[in-house]
């Protein structure tokens, strides 16, 4: 073992005594996994149109029958306009998940690269980026998303852009905080002296120390994005009808909750399980994120 | 953060909100004057003449970089303009709504502090116990329920089924309970966990052991040695909670029909009332910076060790 190897072993991320995949995470990942596969495969398993109306079947349950006595083919019944709840749910899940995933991926890439840049360069670059991030943090996320949605007419794109704009700050702060200590380590210096490039140093030195925090923050950010999309839909400023969306589905079905409680319960339950799964994956509670925030705020 | 960087942050917030509002004004889908005229006179009374009068009145012909500077100049002189819909000065509207929002937010914050930290402290004193584990489960579940969903459940259960409280409205004390409770439960779920972790960490320190060893009672140890250490993360978190609170207020006010700043914001977005959007956004952003400044100062009082 040469000197360099010993140095990098000494500065490797500390071994975690807990199992890598505790039960909590397994449950969370399987919840999220099954809902993602429902969104991906749902229409393939049972083809159908989320917008097609059968007013005769409005608010009927899974055993709905057409006028001629034939059994209809909607496993979750129909909404107040006679649209298949199953197909609306699949479409809504797909839409919300793709907007949220797109926003989180963009935010992660931007946040990490700017965070590492700030930690590496220091000086006015760092001060400027931190100032921008802090000022964005001062504006409530929902407000930013709303403002972008006024500027850009196409709603899913506006939601994606607005959410990315909100979410990157968290990744920036985390990667700047972890990056600063990691960049000062002898391992990095040795790598640099040996002539390894920026990408190599990132992959072998920075990413291993950042990865656990970042993956947690990604799951957490995903949950927040989904919550924001649904909340905006619920107060009628999100994705416009008739496009199926979890929040709008809930508010549409709310007046019929006595006649068709199960119809209202479907989007509610799916949203809840999705968020629960993501939060379980991210560590179950706010500890990781708030600890990160506080560390960033006090840094 | 020191005071000068908070001031810089304040300037940036004003610039960003101003810039975004200007972009909003420039890029309103369709002709803004038609939308504004519709908001003002109703869709039935809308015609080309009404739209043209709005356009002439607001000087919408002029555009470009110069008008952005005018725009910023207005903001810096705290000239927020008049609402495009009601014609009232934005300041008057906001002052009225802000009081309502602050009272709701204050009630929610107070309620969350009665629920969250005490439970968290009790759980943290016996980490791993029954209370700790059930609190973890409840907090995790609560955090997975978006606030609008919690509001929905509370309205359906307490207001509609049991008929105990009004589902919406404003003016009397009973109208406070449901919206404040909805907001408070969400906040308490996080502050309970934070208090629990801080308490559990304090009970493992040497000074805590020493306090017990020299014969102080549980209560004495907690009041003299534990509380201040637990308070620090909770106070720091308070500043962050403000953001959660504001976001919650936007949604919760819309659901419960609370005539506050969040409700006004959603309506302003609807009718593209850009001066109102800008005004509310500025108030929220400036409020955040000021509150964080206060939190910084309070944190320094609680823990003077960090000051260099």
XYZ file of C-alpha atoms in Angstrom, chain A residues 21-284:
264
model
C -30.705 -0.581 3.343
C -32.681 -0.530 6.584
C -36.266 -1.803 6.518
C -37.639 1.740 6.384
C -35.872 2.414 3.106
C -36.876 -0.907 1.623
C -40.534 -0.176 2.362
C -40.215 3.341 0.976
C -38.448 2.210 -2.179
C -40.992 -0.519 -2.859
C -43.892 1.933 -2.399
C -42.309 4.396 -4.807
C -41.255 1.620 -7.180
C -44.734 0.157 -7.439
C -46.329 3.559 -8.057
C -43.719 4.429 -10.677
C -44.315 1.152 -12.450
C -48.067 1.797 -12.296
C -47.448 5.139 -14.014
C -45.185 3.540 -16.614
C -47.072 0.331 -17.326
C -50.627 1.252 -16.358
C -51.833 2.085 -19.856
C -50.058 -0.908 -21.310
C -51.717 -3.306 -18.861
C -55.179 -1.877 -19.463
C -55.404 0.454 -22.461
C -57.872 3.315 -22.188
C -58.349 7.052 -22.465
C -58.291 9.255 -19.357
C -60.433 11.873 -21.102
C -63.143 9.639 -22.566
C -66.527 10.256 -20.972
C -69.342 7.817 -20.278
C -71.859 10.034 -18.514
C -74.112 7.049 -17.921
C -71.450 5.583 -15.657
C -70.734 8.747 -13.659
C -69.615 8.054 -10.091
C -70.193 4.329 -10.413
C -67.841 1.942 -8.696
C -65.736 -0.854 -10.088
C -68.763 -2.992 -10.886
C -70.295 -0.373 -13.156
C -72.401 -1.703 -16.023
C -73.360 -0.081 -19.295
C -77.013 0.446 -20.261
C -76.983 -2.850 -22.169
C -75.854 -4.751 -19.086
C -72.235 -5.283 -20.126
C -69.636 -4.850 -17.435
C -67.537 -1.719 -17.932
C -63.758 -2.049 -17.756
C -62.524 0.465 -15.216
C -60.957 -1.215 -12.207
C -61.404 1.831 -9.977
C -64.783 3.044 -11.168
C -65.707 6.370 -12.752
C -65.597 10.019 -11.750
C -68.390 12.595 -11.870
C -68.041 12.978 -15.635
C -67.887 9.252 -16.233
C -64.160 9.130 -16.914
C -62.247 6.047 -15.849
C -60.523 6.779 -12.544
C -57.859 4.177 -13.181
C -56.765 5.793 -16.418
C -56.926 9.287 -14.974
C -54.851 8.140 -12.035
C -52.216 6.552 -14.262
C -51.992 9.675 -16.399
C -51.877 11.979 -13.367
C -49.137 9.925 -11.734
C -47.112 9.939 -14.919
C -47.442 13.689 -15.317
C -46.620 14.581 -11.702
C -43.737 12.127 -11.504
C -42.149 13.308 -14.737
C -42.398 16.995 -13.798
C -41.001 16.315 -10.327
C -38.230 14.035 -11.577
C -37.244 16.488 -14.284
C -37.107 19.325 -11.779
C -35.081 17.319 -9.252
C -32.576 16.151 -11.878
C -32.076 19.673 -13.204
C -31.810 21.089 -9.698
C -29.284 18.438 -8.665
C -27.052 19.003 -11.673
C -27.159 22.778 -11.360
C -26.898 22.768 -7.581
C -23.939 20.418 -7.389
C -21.948 22.059 -10.167
C -22.510 25.554 -8.792
C -21.904 24.362 -5.224
C -18.605 22.726 -6.107
C -17.656 25.760 -8.159
C -18.375 28.034 -5.196
C -16.473 25.809 -2.765
C -13.532 25.454 -5.141
C -13.191 29.036 -6.342
C -14.155 30.849 -3.167
C -13.859 34.632 -3.255
C -16.422 36.723 -5.087
C -17.762 33.762 -7.105
C -18.777 32.072 -3.885
C -20.147 35.255 -2.356
C -22.258 36.043 -5.405
C -23.666 32.522 -5.759
C -24.433 32.338 -2.055
C -26.174 35.687 -2.208
C -28.357 34.581 -5.106
C -29.158 31.288 -3.364
C -29.968 32.987 -0.073
C -32.199 35.515 -1.760
C -34.076 32.786 -3.617
C -34.485 31.039 -0.292
C -36.154 34.171 1.053
C -38.989 33.797 -1.423
C -41.505 31.072 -0.689
C -41.119 28.271 -3.228
C -44.772 28.217 -4.173
C -44.594 31.908 -4.975
C -41.684 31.386 -7.366
C -43.485 28.559 -9.108
C -46.597 30.714 -9.404
C -44.623 33.636 -10.850
C -42.924 31.427 -13.437
C -46.278 29.929 -14.342
C -47.558 33.417 -15.151
C -44.496 34.219 -17.274
C -44.528 30.935 -19.203
C -47.875 29.997 -20.645
C -47.223 26.256 -20.987
C -48.000 24.937 -17.528
C -45.996 21.685 -17.176
C -42.881 23.458 -18.466
C -43.540 26.367 -16.112
C -43.948 23.996 -13.170
C -40.745 22.182 -14.103
C -38.780 25.407 -14.433
C -40.260 26.970 -11.315
C -39.609 23.883 -9.218
C -36.032 23.574 -10.522
C -35.494 27.206 -9.598
C -36.662 26.480 -6.059
C -34.966 23.131 -5.558
C -31.425 23.846 -6.772
C -30.737 26.033 -3.738
C -30.825 23.056 -1.368
C -28.355 21.071 -3.498
C -26.143 24.112 -3.855
C -25.953 24.652 -0.112
C -25.333 21.000 0.674
C -22.651 20.538 -1.958
C -20.935 23.790 -1.025
C -20.828 22.764 2.650
C -19.582 19.222 2.030
C -17.425 20.281 -0.895
C -15.510 22.812 1.138
C -14.150 20.278 3.632
C -13.637 17.601 0.996
C -11.710 19.966 -1.295
C -9.332 20.797 1.534
C -8.459 17.130 2.121
C -4.965 15.819 1.390
C -6.481 13.197 -0.929
C -7.704 15.879 -3.342
C -4.426 17.704 -3.191
C -2.510 14.517 -3.948
C -4.832 13.822 -6.874
C -4.302 17.286 -8.232
C -0.550 17.044 -7.894
C -0.603 13.741 -9.757
C -2.347 15.528 -12.591
C -5.811 14.007 -12.422
C -8.525 16.131 -14.031
C -11.474 17.872 -12.492
C -13.939 15.138 -13.421
C -11.728 12.424 -11.919
C -11.375 14.347 -8.690
C -15.121 14.898 -8.525
C -15.949 11.242 -9.157
C -13.378 9.738 -6.825
C -13.126 12.254 -4.020
C -16.114 14.568 -3.886
C -19.009 12.401 -4.970
C -18.373 9.571 -2.453
C -18.582 12.046 0.434
C -21.591 13.837 -1.009
C -23.619 10.927 -2.324
C -25.518 9.919 0.833
C -26.607 13.496 1.587
C -27.453 14.181 -2.038
C -29.562 11.067 -2.526
C -31.472 11.903 0.649
C -31.998 15.455 -0.547
C -33.147 14.182 -3.943
C -35.847 11.989 -2.441
C -36.857 14.839 -0.173
C -36.914 17.332 -3.037
C -38.987 14.943 -5.117
C -41.550 14.710 -2.306
C -41.651 18.491 -2.003
C -42.085 18.922 -5.747
C -44.952 16.444 -5.870
C -46.577 18.132 -2.895
C -46.295 21.541 -4.562
C -47.763 20.295 -7.859
C -50.723 18.750 -6.063
C -51.243 21.775 -3.804
C -51.297 24.139 -6.785
C -53.748 21.866 -8.565
C -55.900 21.840 -5.460
C -56.224 25.629 -5.376
C -56.848 25.742 -9.152
C -53.602 27.464 -10.154
C -51.699 24.354 -11.236
C -52.213 22.255 -14.340
C -55.513 23.313 -15.907
C -58.402 20.913 -16.364
C -59.187 18.563 -17.992
C -55.605 17.219 -17.870
C -55.617 14.637 -15.085
C -53.564 15.742 -12.075
C -53.699 14.423 -8.519
C -54.582 17.736 -6.838
C -57.246 18.711 -9.382
C -58.719 15.196 -9.249
C -59.184 15.577 -5.508
C -60.843 18.953 -5.708
C -63.078 17.789 -8.589
C -64.265 14.774 -6.647
C -64.644 16.566 -3.326
C -68.316 17.582 -3.847
C -69.219 13.931 -4.405
C -67.497 12.526 -1.369
C -70.705 11.247 0.166
C -71.945 9.512 -2.991
C -68.562 8.158 -4.024
C -66.104 8.218 -1.118
C -63.887 5.663 -2.815
C -63.523 7.870 -5.879
C -62.182 10.708 -3.712
C -60.057 8.313 -1.725
C -58.187 7.003 -4.787
C -56.114 10.121 -5.629
C -55.772 10.924 -1.908
C -54.381 7.505 -1.125
C -52.039 7.460 -4.101
C -50.616 10.896 -3.202
C -50.185 9.888 0.419
C -48.452 6.594 -0.386
C -46.141 8.246 -2.902
C -45.074 10.948 -0.452
C -44.746 8.450 2.398
C -42.546 6.230 0.239
C -40.289 9.111 -0.770
C -39.974 10.397 2.799
C -39.204 6.893 4.081
C -36.513 6.613 1.412
C -35.058 9.959 2.374
C -34.740 8.909 5.988
C -38.280 9.141 7.218
